[in-house]
Structures are given as structure tokens and as C-alpha cells.
Amino acid sequence: MRQVLFGALFGLLSGLAIAVAALFGVWWERKVSGRIQMRFGPTQAGPAGLLQTVADTVKLVLKEDVTPAAADRPIFKAAPLLVFAPVALSLLLIPFATGFAPLDSGVGMLLFLAVPSVAVLGVLLGGWSSANTFATIGGLRGAAQMVSYEVPRTLSLLSLVVVAGSLRPTVVMGAWHWWWLPLFAVGFVIYLISSIAEMNRGPFDLPEAESELVAGYFSDYTGIRWAIFMMSEYGAMLAASMFGAAMFLGGTNGLPGVLGALFLLLKAIVIATVIIWVRWTFPRFRQDQLMAFAWKVLTPLALVQLLVAGAVAIWL
Amino acid sequence: MAIEIESRTSLSDESGRGFDELVVNIGPSHPSTHGVCRVIAHLEGEVVVKAEPVIGYLHRGIEKMCENRTYMQIMPLTDRLDYVGSMYANWAYCRALERLADIEVPERAEYIRVIVCELQRIASHMMGVGASGADTGAATAFIYAFEVRERVIELFEELCGARLTYNYVRPGGVSVDLPEGWIERCRAVVQWAPDRLRELDDLFFGNFIAAGRMKGIGVLSAEDAIAWGASGPVARGSGVSFDLRKDDPYSVYPRLDFDIPVGENGDSFDRSRIRLMESIESCGIIEQALEQIEPGPVKASGIPRLIRPRSGDAYDHIESARGSLGVYLVSDGSPRPYRMKVRSPAFCNLQLLSKLAVGHTVSDLVVVLGSLDPVFGEVDR
């Protein structure tokens, strides 16, 4: 009973965290992309346009929730939650402060990689149940892409596990030394790239490529359900940047409590900014190039990184 | 790059449609069809087996409308042909009419026409290049291109009050003389633009993803380009150095020194990049023209309000941003043309889509369509 209560509490908290991350993330993305494109981004609502996303959210919630006539109703309605829930769950595994993670699991690294994979189902089902050719293609693309990029992502995190000797994220974060930076530089880049692909953001946003597939697997979604897809994307961005900062960049660096948490957050924002920067600079890959990049470039590189990490682990 | 599909088409029912064929209706309302084109794409997986452009969604019957209007009343209609490059249709129509009615155009007017049409080329090509960027997901390349376009459009706005449908080039000259200080402002823009364009070249065409997306996609051989009647950047991308400014020189172009950029591979990359190269070249043309232009009248005197050309016909063509734009006028001596026909380069170039997209994926279909840069006002007329 206590566990259920705790679970519900943490679920609520991580849902809230994602909502805040999405609110801030959308604003930050619009500001950064505005600067990249010689614009200002939002300026009108609130100081520096901070309340713009709040206004947008209100608009989205008030919009009509349309279900296409030909759609498979229950699946269509459940799909956004199937994408959202794994992202919310994966947030629990992040070591937010020194020696603390909401769910301090002994197999945390594995869980962090495995749980978001469930989101593939949401993407696939969302695309399929819309009964729309664009959505179907988007869903299939999404499934292929997310499954493929799991591999280099897993391998890049695995090399950390080999050196740290533990699957517990808090332990891995505690084991960080400055020489991890040069040692895992390649691994970090691989992690970053495959994380971007995992969350379907540019240049890997093929499942929702607006110039080809209108909006891909969520073409037919409106209002709050569309917002849930959007929030999941920013939630995934939050999770990937936080976890990347915690694992590869030293996380809290042993700073106690809130101070450490803020330090971690700062690093995460830097990573998120890089993710935004990449999105607004690069064109989009094509499906076959995307797959070739995952299997022919990232995976071998990640394997080499793993080998190097293994050699270092033996030498230590 | 094209994927072999012949072996699979044996699997088909009586109608000839493959069993695992998916028909996707792209457009007429779709983010990347550049207007109101509809493409019926037959897919096997993601590979296009057949792509059929369906046109006519913007058909207004402009050619027929012309038969019921006086020659001057036709002017605003020509604006609405190629709405990304209105100056060209203005000019092509005026040239045909001037030929038919034996109107002499003052030299200053010819220079102004060249200047505005080269500015129009920059504005129109920036739309084309920017759209190529948007099609491949490079939103920032689109904005960079549009910054240059915006500067040019501002010049037009100052010149004739309109940003899109200018109605500026008129029979016998242009509607009004250049405003005070316009030459300096125009010179400032064309001196600033080349650096900006090269930056865009680095940002977009220099990017390995963009190159990977567009190189080897929709390859058009030089022979095919000629056989299908392609012109403009589409033909030049395939290595066919055909440009009316050089090959059938008109106006004051013979007095200006410029090059015609020509591609090598005939793929989407070359077609798109040539537009950028041409824009840089246009900046040089405008600078020379601004040097050479001299004061004088901007409109031939004694043109009646109701032009009654002799009976007969006249054809004239100019190099628009999309290729050879021709206007054919038939007159029966009345104040209204008996027939007006537009030879639209966008229409001729668009038919290549069904040939170029086959064997590529849906993503490439969009890239190929973007590299043909059709404007549907001109395709449907």
C-alpha cells in the first residue's frame, strides 16, 4: 500500500516535472531558435515572452478533442499516454542530487534504457490507429528509428557501466573523474545523437517530418492529446539531458543537496541547448541514411568505445 | 541511388496495381507542394513507383479572360501568372505587345526593366532555395534566404507600392521612374547580398546532410532536359547552358557582362544550388546596370490609352527565374487580343516530376518537387 502511494506521488511529481520542462523547454527553444534565425522569439506574453507557452497550453486544452471517424477509437485515445508514461517513468531513475534518485534501483541504467522503448508502441499505435496514410508511414518510421538507435545508445552507456562497475546511476555518478571526459568523449556524442533520434527531434524528426508527412504519426491528433505528444518530446529531452549530464559530465560533482541539483540542472540546460541548436541548424536525414548512420557509423563507434572502456577497466 | 523496383511489379492484380502498393494523395493542400499541386504517389514501402502530378487547382482561365479585355487591362492579369516573379510576366507580355504594336522603348526604361527583373530573379530564387531548405527540414536556411528576399521586396515596395503583384513594367516602358535615392539603396542591397548568399551556401549546400539528401536524387540527363522542354535552372542544372539572356539576347543584356552558372550532375542539388549561384551573378548584373543607367524618359510617348495593334501575331520570350517565359499574342486589329497564350516554363518543368521521382522515396519526391521550383499560378494559369 505504501509503495502504491509512493508510486502515485512520484508519478504525479514526474508528470509535473515534465509539464514544467515542456513549458520552459518550448519557451527556451523558441528563444534560442529565434536568435539563430535573426528573430526575437516570443516577446509579448509576460517578461521576455515567458508566459507564451502558458497561453498556448490553455489554448490547446480548450481545443476540441477530435477523433477521426475511421480511427480505432480506444487505441487512438490511449496512444498519447503510451508515449507519455514511459517518459515520466524514466525521469524517476535520474540521480537528481548526490546519492539520491527518486527510484534508486540497482539496475537503474538498464531501466533507463528499457523503459522509454515502450514509447515505440505509442508511436506505432498512434500512427496506425489514425487510419491515415501519412500517420501510418510516420508511425512505421518512428518504430524503425527508435528501435535502431536504442543499440548505440545502450552501448554508449554500457561503457560507463564497465568502468564504474555498477548499474546503479547514483554509483556511476559518484564514480566520475575528470578523465572520464576525454575517455568518453566519443561515447557522449554517440549518446547525444542517439538520444536526439530517440526523442524524434531534428535532424532525426522523420516520423513527424512536416514537409513530407504533414505531422507524421500525430497528424490527426488535436488539442490535449496533441499536447501530450508534444510534452513527451520535451520530457524525453529533459530526461536525456539530465541523465547525460549526470552520467557523462559528472552530474552534481559531489556537491551536496540543492546546490548539486542546480549544478546538474545547469549542465542539463547546456545539453538541451545543444540539442536545440542542432535541430535548428541541420536539415533532416532520409530514412535509409538514418538507418545507415545508426548501424554503420554509430554502432561500430560505440563498440570501439566499449572496447576502450573495457581495456581501461582492466588496467584500473 | 534509385532503387530497382521492376522485379516487384510482377505482383499485381488486373488493374496493374501492385498488391503491396500504397496510394498516397499528396496535396493539393500539403506543406511542401509549393502551392496547390496534387501528387498521386504510388508507393511500395516508401519507394515511389509512380508519381502523377495533378494540376488545375489554381486555374483561373487567365488566357481566356485576356480575350475580353483591352491590352492595358491585361497588365494586372499577368501579375497573377507567376506570383513569385510578377515582373517577368509583365515584361514578357509587354515585349510581345510592343513587337505587335511597334512601340519603341526608351533606353532608361530598358535598364530599369533589367534591374527590376534581376532583382526579381534574386527574390524568386530565394523563395526556391528557401523552399528547398524547408523541404529538407532546414528551417534556418529558409529564414536566411527570406532575409535576402525581404530586402529586395522592400525595394519593390518603394518602387511601385506592391510587394507581390507589381504591375510595374508597362507597354512602352515602366509605370513610374525610380524614386529619389533608390539607386543608392538598391546598390547597397546588391553589394550586401553576395556575402549573405555565400553564407547561406555554406550553411545549407555545404551541410553534409543537405548534400546527402539532394545529391544523386532525381537525376536529369542533358538529353532528357532538352527532350522534355526543360528550361531555366532545371535545364542548366543538367549541364545545358541555355539562357535567353545569352542565347537570344534582348533588351540591354548584351551590354552587361555576366556568366551563366551550369551544373554537372543534373540532380536536385545542382538544380537548387544553381539558383543561389545565379542570384550572386544577378547582383553583379544589377551593379553594372546601375552604373550604366542614364537619365531620360521611362515611357515611350504617344501610346494611346486604347492600343489597337495591327492584325497579325507576335511572340516574344524572356528568361524568367523558372526558364523561358514566352507570350504569344494574336490580334485582329481590335483593342482586344484575339488570343493570348503563355508558354510557361514552370508547366514544362513540372511534367518532369513523374519521371524524376520514380525509384526514390517519398522524402525524395518532396526534394525533387522543390528542386523543380514550380509556381502554380503559372502552371495552371
XYZ file of C-alpha atoms in Angstrom:
697
model
C 0.000 0.000 0.000
C 2.783 2.367 0.938
C 4.600 1.535 -2.276
C 1.493 2.271 -4.317
C 1.143 5.633 -2.589
C 4.785 6.456 -3.170
C 4.450 5.361 -6.776
C 1.438 7.587 -7.293
C 3.212 10.504 -5.639
C 6.334 10.142 -7.750
C 4.267 9.635 -10.866
C 2.458 12.877 -10.150
C 5.718 14.670 -9.444
C 7.408 13.480 -12.597
C 4.307 14.361 -14.629
C 4.511 17.823 -13.122
C 8.243 17.988 -13.861
C 7.569 17.142 -17.498
C 4.865 19.794 -17.707
C 7.238 22.406 -16.302
C 10.052 21.170 -18.549
C 7.769 21.435 -21.556
C 6.620 24.910 -20.576
C 10.152 26.125 -20.091
C 11.576 23.994 -22.912
C 9.213 25.316 -25.558
C 9.914 28.892 -24.497
C 13.669 28.282 -24.431
C 13.580 26.566 -27.808
C 11.624 29.420 -29.355
C 14.045 31.947 -27.891
C 17.183 30.078 -28.982
C 15.831 29.301 -32.455
C 14.760 32.927 -32.747
C 18.315 34.062 -32.097
C 19.654 31.522 -34.597
C 17.258 32.864 -37.213
C 17.767 36.577 -36.517
C 14.418 36.886 -34.743
C 13.410 37.574 -31.162
C 11.067 34.696 -30.479
C 8.098 35.375 -28.195
C 8.212 38.797 -26.545
C 4.639 39.795 -25.799
C 3.182 37.499 -23.135
C 4.868 38.144 -19.800
C 8.504 39.186 -19.303
C 10.531 38.087 -22.357
C 7.503 36.124 -23.534
C 7.803 33.666 -20.651
C 4.042 33.228 -20.403
C 3.647 32.478 -24.113
C 3.725 28.721 -23.599
C 1.236 29.017 -20.754
C -1.138 30.798 -23.095
C -0.528 28.176 -25.767
C -1.223 25.398 -23.284
C -4.522 26.977 -22.264
C -5.456 27.209 -25.931
C -4.549 23.554 -26.515
C -6.533 22.337 -23.510
C -9.602 24.264 -24.624
C -9.438 22.932 -28.173
C -11.827 20.275 -29.381
C -10.545 16.742 -28.959
C -11.257 15.324 -32.415
C -11.195 11.611 -33.144
C -11.247 10.772 -36.855
C -14.310 8.750 -37.920
C -12.208 5.901 -39.287
C -9.872 5.768 -36.313
C -9.590 2.812 -33.966
C -11.028 4.781 -31.056
C -9.666 3.136 -27.874
C -6.174 2.736 -29.301
C -6.227 6.203 -30.777
C -7.103 7.681 -27.411
C -4.605 5.580 -25.446
C -1.592 6.113 -27.730
C -0.518 9.533 -26.350
C -0.480 8.103 -22.828
C 1.587 5.159 -24.030
C 4.197 7.653 -25.168
C 3.926 9.852 -22.106
C 4.011 7.240 -19.319
C 7.438 5.707 -20.144
C 8.993 9.141 -20.364
C 7.536 10.059 -16.978
C 8.775 6.787 -15.527
C 12.299 7.223 -16.857
C 12.560 10.545 -15.019
C 12.373 8.687 -11.711
C 15.688 6.972 -12.400
C 17.708 10.157 -12.768
C 20.062 10.923 -9.854
C 18.890 14.460 -9.165
C 21.245 15.041 -6.240
C 24.364 13.434 -4.845
C 23.487 9.902 -3.827
C 19.774 10.422 -4.431
C 17.440 9.255 -7.164
C 13.649 9.022 -6.708
C 13.885 5.361 -7.684
C 17.397 4.315 -6.696
C 17.403 0.986 -8.455
C 20.301 -1.445 -8.678
C 19.526 -1.861 -12.382
C 18.765 1.810 -12.969
C 20.904 2.136 -16.095
C 19.151 -0.792 -17.710
C 15.721 0.506 -16.714
C 16.506 3.955 -18.045
C 17.267 2.411 -21.425
C 14.455 -0.125 -21.437
C 11.529 1.951 -20.200
C 11.481 4.604 -22.946
C 11.482 1.815 -25.522
C 7.850 1.221 -24.619
C 7.116 4.614 -26.170
C 7.713 2.957 -29.561
C 4.386 1.212 -29.077
C 2.635 4.532 -28.577
C 4.155 5.972 -31.729
C 3.327 2.874 -33.760
C -0.228 2.551 -32.426
C -0.889 6.267 -32.711
C 0.164 6.203 -36.339
C -1.728 3.037 -37.139
C -4.986 3.798 -35.371
C -5.358 7.202 -37.065
C -6.296 5.351 -40.289
C -4.325 7.915 -42.256
C -1.578 7.039 -44.723
C 0.702 9.830 -43.553
C 0.279 8.819 -39.923
C 0.876 5.163 -40.745
C 4.127 5.910 -42.545
C 5.168 8.195 -39.694
C 4.438 5.515 -37.113
C 6.403 2.881 -39.022
C 9.319 5.249 -39.491
C 9.238 6.085 -35.801
C 9.290 2.441 -34.773
C 12.223 1.574 -37.031
C 14.174 4.606 -35.923
C 13.596 4.303 -32.195
C 14.465 0.623 -32.123
C 17.639 1.140 -34.171
C 19.001 3.987 -32.097
C 18.475 2.011 -28.893
C 21.566 -0.006 -29.815
C 24.251 2.716 -29.941
C 22.593 4.462 -27.007
C 22.773 1.326 -24.890
C 26.358 0.632 -25.911
C 27.467 4.168 -25.083
C 26.002 3.956 -21.578
C 27.335 0.431 -21.185
C 30.909 1.655 -21.491
C 30.281 3.825 -18.428
C 28.936 0.842 -16.565
C 32.062 -1.160 -17.403
C 34.373 1.465 -15.923
C 32.184 2.385 -12.935
C 31.426 -1.273 -12.174
C 27.778 -0.676 -11.322
C 24.374 -0.380 -12.949
C 23.160 1.967 -10.208
C 23.040 5.525 -11.621
C 23.924 7.171 -8.320
C 27.041 4.989 -8.047
C 28.083 5.698 -11.627
C 27.682 9.416 -10.986
C 29.714 9.125 -7.802
C 32.484 7.258 -9.629
C 33.009 10.134 -12.078
C 36.535 11.502 -12.535
C 37.679 14.331 -14.752
C 39.460 11.885 -17.089
C 36.076 10.447 -17.969
C 35.591 13.481 -20.199
C 38.341 12.622 -22.737
C 37.804 8.890 -22.306
C 34.074 9.004 -23.019
C 34.034 11.979 -25.398
C 33.033 9.770 -28.330
C 30.568 7.877 -26.178
C 28.949 11.108 -25.074
C 28.497 12.318 -28.643
C 27.003 8.949 -29.579
C 24.689 9.145 -26.571
C 23.628 12.655 -27.543
C 22.980 11.790 -31.192
C 21.074 8.620 -30.451
C 19.085 10.393 -27.733
C 18.027 13.030 -30.247
C 16.961 10.227 -32.569
C 15.100 8.528 -29.702
C 13.037 11.617 -28.999
C 12.336 12.158 -32.731
C 13.826 15.611 -32.915
C 15.589 17.221 -35.858
C 17.696 16.210 -37.751
C 16.072 12.885 -36.951
C 12.448 14.047 -36.944
C 11.446 11.784 -39.809
C 8.410 10.299 -38.073
C 6.906 13.776 -37.928
C 8.612 15.280 -40.998
C 6.271 18.146 -41.690
C 7.362 18.661 -45.291
C 6.583 15.063 -46.230
C 4.147 13.621 -43.725
C 2.367 16.777 -42.503
C 2.877 15.824 -38.842
C 3.605 12.127 -39.147
C 2.150 9.830 -36.541
C 0.254 12.600 -34.754
C -1.221 14.213 -37.877
C -4.753 13.545 -36.708
C -4.341 14.472 -33.067
C -5.703 17.724 -31.741
C -5.888 19.657 -28.501
C -4.783 17.994 -25.317
C -3.792 14.690 -26.930
C -1.537 16.501 -29.330
C -0.142 18.440 -26.373
C 0.643 15.172 -24.593
C 2.750 14.046 -27.583
C 4.489 17.391 -27.536
C 5.069 17.246 -23.783
C 6.516 13.765 -24.081
C 9.045 15.077 -26.569
C 10.187 17.758 -24.146
C 10.025 15.280 -21.292
C 12.316 12.977 -23.241
C 14.607 15.915 -23.871
C 14.670 16.673 -20.141
C 15.363 13.035 -19.264
C 18.106 12.639 -21.881
C 19.856 15.891 -20.962
C 19.626 15.266 -17.206
C 20.820 11.685 -17.480
C 23.580 12.625 -19.925
C 24.747 15.428 -17.638
C 24.645 13.103 -14.631
C 26.481 10.225 -16.271
C 28.937 11.772 -18.711
C 29.570 15.255 -17.337
C 29.962 14.451 -13.672
C 26.438 15.372 -12.616
C 26.466 17.063 -9.223
C 30.243 16.610 -8.835
C 29.665 15.616 -5.215
C 28.132 18.971 -4.315
C 25.597 18.486 -1.541
C 21.839 18.734 -1.831
C 20.186 21.566 -3.717
C 23.499 23.062 -4.808
C 24.412 19.824 -6.594
C 20.961 19.552 -8.091
C 21.208 23.077 -9.506
C 24.660 22.350 -10.908
C 23.260 19.259 -12.610
C 20.340 21.257 -13.959
C 22.700 23.858 -15.395
C 24.648 21.177 -17.257
C 21.391 19.664 -18.471
C 20.252 23.032 -19.835
C 23.537 23.344 -21.723
C 22.974 19.913 -23.271
C 19.374 20.798 -24.109
C 20.587 23.996 -25.754
C 22.972 21.983 -27.910
C 20.083 19.704 -28.871
C 18.027 22.751 -29.882
C 20.973 24.259 -31.728
C 21.462 21.076 -33.759
C 17.801 20.927 -34.627
C 17.654 24.464 -35.994
C 20.862 24.198 -37.994
C 20.689 20.824 -39.692
C 18.420 19.564 -42.455
C 16.615 16.273 -41.979
C 18.012 12.844 -42.790
C 16.298 10.442 -45.139
C 15.103 7.096 -43.836
C 17.833 4.954 -45.400
C 20.541 7.467 -44.428
C 19.176 7.469 -40.903
C 19.401 3.704 -40.639
C 22.820 3.570 -42.268
C 24.040 6.196 -39.805
C 22.832 4.173 -36.835
C 24.143 0.802 -37.931
C 27.220 1.674 -39.956
C 28.613 4.647 -38.052
C 27.261 4.945 -34.531
C 27.104 1.280 -33.567
C 30.695 0.397 -34.609
C 31.954 3.570 -32.941
C 30.060 2.711 -29.771
C 31.564 -0.777 -29.854
C 35.045 0.697 -30.124
C 34.218 2.974 -27.197
C 33.089 -0.052 -25.232
C 36.339 -1.888 -26.051
C 38.405 1.085 -24.917
C 36.355 1.357 -21.747
C 36.861 -2.353 -21.118
C 40.631 -2.025 -21.559
C 40.706 0.904 -19.163
C 38.603 -1.037 -16.646
C 41.086 -3.937 -16.714
C 44.048 -1.581 -16.402
C 42.480 0.175 -13.423
C 20.598 5.982 -55.756
C 17.390 4.900 -57.489
C 16.093 1.647 -56.102
C 15.293 -1.156 -58.524
C 11.600 -1.897 -58.470
C 10.862 -3.762 -61.665
C 11.127 -7.218 -60.140
C 8.342 -6.412 -57.688
C 5.789 -5.025 -60.126
C 5.039 -8.551 -61.376
C 2.957 -8.923 -58.225
C -0.131 -7.086 -59.357
C -3.839 -7.538 -59.878
C -5.762 -6.989 -63.132
C -5.756 -3.221 -62.756
C -1.973 -3.328 -62.807
C -1.725 -2.061 -59.280
C 0.770 -3.901 -57.121
C -0.622 -5.828 -54.160
C 1.650 -4.132 -51.675
C 1.195 -0.772 -53.273
C 0.058 2.141 -51.144
C -1.518 5.127 -52.853
C -0.807 8.372 -51.060
C -2.519 11.520 -52.152
C -0.043 14.304 -51.509
C -1.792 17.633 -51.769
C -3.459 19.768 -53.086
C -3.206 21.112 -49.557
C 0.111 19.893 -48.229
C 3.029 21.758 -46.647
C 5.545 21.031 -49.373
C 3.686 21.046 -52.658
C 4.525 24.730 -53.103
C 1.019 25.859 -53.744
C -1.783 23.676 -54.885
C -0.132 20.798 -56.666
C -1.533 17.379 -56.036
C 0.693 14.373 -56.499
C -0.830 10.922 -56.595
C 2.071 8.841 -55.357
C 2.031 5.066 -55.648
C 4.351 3.657 -53.024
C 5.871 0.299 -52.367
C 7.020 0.695 -48.816
C 8.466 4.162 -49.015
C 9.613 3.870 -52.625
C 7.700 5.794 -55.252
C 6.633 3.533 -58.123
C 4.623 6.157 -59.914
C 4.087 9.843 -59.280
C 1.382 11.658 -61.126
C 1.138 15.430 -60.747
C -2.448 16.643 -60.959
C -2.722 20.295 -61.876
C -5.519 22.771 -62.381
C -6.384 23.700 -58.809
C -5.372 27.284 -59.472
C -6.835 27.525 -62.954
C -8.461 30.918 -63.401
C -8.646 30.938 -67.178
C -6.363 33.933 -67.459
C -5.618 33.304 -71.132
C -9.322 33.290 -71.926
C -10.007 36.326 -69.737
C -7.464 38.239 -71.792
C -9.618 37.914 -74.889
C -12.271 40.095 -73.296
C -10.001 42.845 -72.044
C -8.151 45.684 -73.637
C -4.397 45.419 -73.862
C -3.876 47.672 -70.848
C -6.443 45.809 -68.759
C -4.462 42.620 -69.273
C -1.460 44.012 -67.385
C -2.704 43.192 -63.858
C -3.651 39.692 -65.013
C -0.066 38.948 -65.999
C 0.939 39.701 -62.410
C -1.112 36.753 -61.320
C 0.612 34.228 -63.550
C 3.899 33.703 -61.768
C 3.137 35.431 -58.493
C 6.649 34.843 -57.168
C 8.083 36.645 -60.175
C 5.438 39.049 -61.433
C 7.944 41.293 -63.187
C 8.741 38.590 -65.718
C 5.205 38.038 -66.890
C 4.748 41.839 -67.038
C 7.800 42.137 -69.184
C 7.187 39.153 -71.446
C 3.679 40.387 -72.187
C 4.908 43.930 -72.801
C 7.594 42.714 -75.170
C 5.095 40.731 -77.223
C 2.732 43.691 -77.309
C 5.498 46.138 -78.185
C 6.507 43.871 -81.029
C 2.918 43.670 -82.229
C 2.206 47.401 -81.941
C 5.694 48.587 -82.976
C 6.384 50.501 -79.774
C 9.919 51.755 -79.155
C 11.065 51.582 -75.534
C 13.388 54.325 -74.182
C 16.801 53.183 -73.040
C 16.336 54.172 -69.406
C 13.200 52.069 -69.285
C 15.113 49.080 -70.652
C 17.725 49.491 -67.943
C 15.075 49.749 -65.251
C 13.424 46.624 -66.620
C 16.690 44.717 -66.469
C 17.354 45.940 -62.930
C 13.937 45.021 -61.580
C 13.944 41.668 -63.349
C 17.339 40.749 -61.966
C 16.162 41.827 -58.513
C 13.120 39.675 -59.146
C 15.400 36.774 -60.003
C 17.073 37.096 -56.607
C 13.715 37.324 -54.825
C 12.274 34.392 -56.729
C 15.344 32.192 -56.386
C 15.481 32.879 -52.665
C 11.964 31.512 -52.481
C 13.147 28.444 -54.397
C 16.277 27.873 -52.334
C 14.443 28.600 -49.090
C 11.744 26.128 -50.043
C 14.404 23.502 -50.755
C 15.632 24.161 -47.233
C 12.169 23.921 -45.748
C 11.529 20.693 -47.675
C 14.594 19.067 -46.187
C 13.801 20.372 -42.713
C 16.381 23.171 -42.635
C 14.154 25.913 -41.271
C 17.046 28.275 -40.680
C 18.189 28.125 -44.325
C 14.661 29.182 -45.227
C 14.835 32.208 -42.952
C 18.290 33.174 -44.239
C 17.011 33.044 -47.807
C 13.975 35.069 -46.884
C 16.050 37.805 -45.323
C 17.629 38.489 -48.711
C 14.257 38.197 -50.404
C 12.755 40.647 -47.948
C 15.369 43.308 -48.723
C 14.566 43.008 -52.423
C 10.826 43.093 -51.832
C 11.286 46.259 -49.791
C 12.953 47.849 -52.804
C 9.987 46.847 -54.965
C 7.577 48.170 -52.401
C 9.276 51.528 -52.529
C 9.338 51.413 -56.310
C 5.734 50.601 -57.087
C 3.879 50.187 -53.805
C 3.323 46.447 -54.145
C 5.205 43.550 -52.615
C 3.964 40.743 -54.830
C 1.906 41.831 -57.829
C 3.835 44.798 -59.125
C 2.174 45.749 -62.418
C 5.301 47.838 -62.919
C 6.561 47.064 -66.400
C 4.090 48.658 -68.817
C 3.770 48.739 -72.611
C 6.340 51.271 -73.793
C 8.342 51.442 -70.585
C 7.661 51.237 -66.874
C 4.888 52.804 -64.813
C 6.970 55.326 -62.847
C 10.579 56.461 -62.684
C 12.882 55.329 -59.905
C 12.269 57.241 -56.650
C 14.951 59.569 -55.366
C 17.798 57.729 -53.708
C 16.533 54.347 -54.887
C 19.648 53.657 -56.947
C 21.848 54.060 -53.861
C 19.617 51.860 -51.740
C 19.494 49.246 -54.474
C 23.269 49.350 -54.825
C 23.620 48.885 -51.065
C 21.416 45.794 -51.202
C 23.225 44.167 -54.120
C 26.592 44.863 -52.544
C 25.455 43.374 -49.255
C 23.653 40.367 -50.691
C 26.525 38.283 -52.191
C 28.180 37.756 -48.799
C 24.868 36.786 -47.334
C 24.240 34.373 -50.187
C 27.638 32.754 -49.760
C 26.894 32.338 -46.064
C 23.643 30.627 -46.999
C 25.592 28.460 -49.438
C 27.870 27.341 -46.592
C 25.018 26.839 -44.173
C 22.758 24.814 -46.430
C 24.551 23.444 -49.507
C 27.743 22.950 -47.516
C 25.965 20.790 -44.970
C 26.626 17.078 -45.347
C 23.044 16.108 -44.599
C 21.683 18.516 -47.223
C 24.203 17.232 -49.753
C 23.271 13.649 -48.878
C 19.601 14.439 -49.252
C 19.881 16.127 -52.651
C 22.907 14.697 -54.470
C 22.032 11.936 -56.900
C 18.315 12.495 -56.373
C 16.135 12.992 -59.446
C 18.964 12.933 -61.972
C 18.003 14.530 -65.275
C 20.353 13.966 -68.204
C 21.126 16.771 -70.624
C 19.388 14.906 -73.465
C 16.241 14.414 -71.405
C 16.264 18.024 -70.295
C 16.175 19.104 -73.936
C 13.702 16.418 -74.973
C 11.240 17.328 -72.198
C 11.462 21.023 -72.959
C 13.007 21.957 -69.643
C 14.441 25.417 -69.314
C 15.878 27.735 -66.709
C 17.737 26.342 -63.690
C 16.239 22.900 -64.313
C 17.915 22.621 -67.724
C 21.088 24.373 -66.603
C 21.385 22.044 -63.640
C 21.741 19.220 -66.164
C 24.584 20.994 -67.932
C 22.515 22.509 -70.728
C 23.846 26.047 -70.988
C 20.648 27.566 -72.296
C 19.765 31.053 -71.165
C 17.837 33.500 -73.322
C 19.821 36.384 -71.877
C 22.803 34.960 -73.772
C 21.258 32.792 -76.470
C 18.627 35.223 -77.717
C 19.861 38.489 -76.207
C 17.174 41.036 -75.587
C 16.982 44.497 -74.044
C 20.362 45.763 -72.798
C 21.749 42.374 -71.728
C 24.412 42.344 -74.491
C 25.995 45.385 -72.822
C 26.299 43.633 -69.476
C 28.986 41.184 -68.509
C 27.844 38.085 -66.663
C 28.210 34.309 -66.548
C 25.628 31.553 -66.724
C 26.206 29.047 -63.901
C 25.803 25.498 -65.192
C 25.521 22.302 -63.163
C 27.175 18.982 -63.878
C 25.137 16.149 -62.476
C 21.577 17.242 -63.165
C 20.464 16.200 -59.684
C 18.335 18.114 -57.201
C 21.436 19.516 -55.540
C 22.707 21.125 -58.747
C 19.276 22.447 -59.671
C 18.838 24.096 -56.291
C 22.358 25.406 -55.935
C 22.347 26.966 -59.412
C 19.569 29.250 -58.207
C 21.858 30.552 -55.496
C 24.767 30.984 -57.916
C 22.509 32.827 -60.348
C 21.408 35.168 -57.575
C 25.036 36.088 -56.881
C 25.524 36.635 -60.619
C 22.394 38.819 -60.709
C 23.871 41.103 -58.047
C 26.760 41.787 -60.429
C 24.395 42.451 -63.352
C 22.400 44.935 -61.294
C 25.534 46.755 -60.169
C 26.664 47.168 -63.777
C 23.229 48.310 -64.863
C 23.105 50.844 -62.036
C 26.436 52.212 -63.275
C 25.323 52.458 -66.889
C 21.811 53.838 -66.421
C 21.349 57.434 -67.545
C 18.562 59.978 -67.052
C 15.832 60.095 -69.640
C 12.210 59.247 -70.229
C 10.901 55.972 -68.767
C 7.950 55.580 -71.071
C 7.516 55.864 -74.818
C 5.490 58.907 -75.720
C 2.292 58.815 -77.693
C 0.978 55.454 -76.592
C -2.815 55.604 -76.854
C -4.896 54.543 -73.897
C -6.605 52.045 -76.151
C -3.898 50.246 -78.047
C -5.063 48.898 -81.430
C -2.211 46.858 -82.856
C -2.139 45.786 -86.466
C -3.701 42.463 -87.361
C -1.231 39.695 -87.004
C 0.625 37.829 -84.314
C 3.729 38.257 -82.233
C 5.724 36.066 -79.903
C 8.426 37.120 -77.540
C 10.177 35.408 -74.723
C 12.424 36.321 -71.823
C 14.445 34.359 -69.302
C 12.373 34.257 -66.149
C 13.558 32.743 -62.887
C 11.928 29.486 -63.944
C 13.085 29.401 -67.562
C 11.933 30.608 -70.948
C 8.730 32.527 -70.438
C 7.015 33.322 -73.715
C 3.858 35.222 -74.603
C 2.087 34.769 -77.918
C -0.418 37.418 -78.976
C -2.797 37.264 -81.915
C -4.514 40.480 -82.882
C -7.422 41.076 -85.268
C -6.916 44.818 -85.204
C -9.430 45.383 -82.386
C -8.444 46.798 -78.963
C -8.631 43.294 -77.518
C -6.342 40.382 -78.371
C -7.901 37.604 -80.396
C -5.831 35.077 -78.491
C -3.186 35.220 -75.809
C -1.053 32.204 -74.972
C 1.594 31.871 -72.319
C 4.494 29.475 -72.718
C 5.013 28.712 -69.079
C 8.403 27.292 -68.030
C 7.030 26.037 -64.706
C 4.447 23.936 -66.549
C 7.076 22.347 -68.787
C 9.405 21.726 -65.857
C 6.724 20.243 -63.637
C 5.984 17.374 -66.025
C 9.465 16.070 -65.211
C 8.272 15.137 -61.727
C 6.637 11.924 -62.930
C 9.954 10.920 -64.474
C 12.391 12.067 -61.818
C 10.641 10.892 -58.655
C 10.247 7.238 -59.638
C 12.520 4.891 -57.735
C 13.134 7.344 -54.928
C 11.430 7.568 -51.549
C 8.593 9.889 -50.554
C 11.114 12.172 -48.866
C 12.921 12.493 -52.187
C 9.696 13.187 -54.049
C 9.376 16.325 -51.979
C 13.000 17.267 -52.652
C 12.596 16.719 -56.407
C 9.427 18.795 -56.498
C 11.199 21.546 -54.559
C 14.159 21.491 -56.952
C 11.820 21.997 -59.938
C 10.512 25.099 -58.130
C 7.100 25.292 -59.788
C 4.755 28.219 -59.195
C 1.206 27.127 -59.704
C -0.140 30.462 -60.761
C 1.914 29.959 -63.875
C 1.337 26.221 -64.255
C -2.460 26.432 -64.106
C -2.882 29.993 -65.446
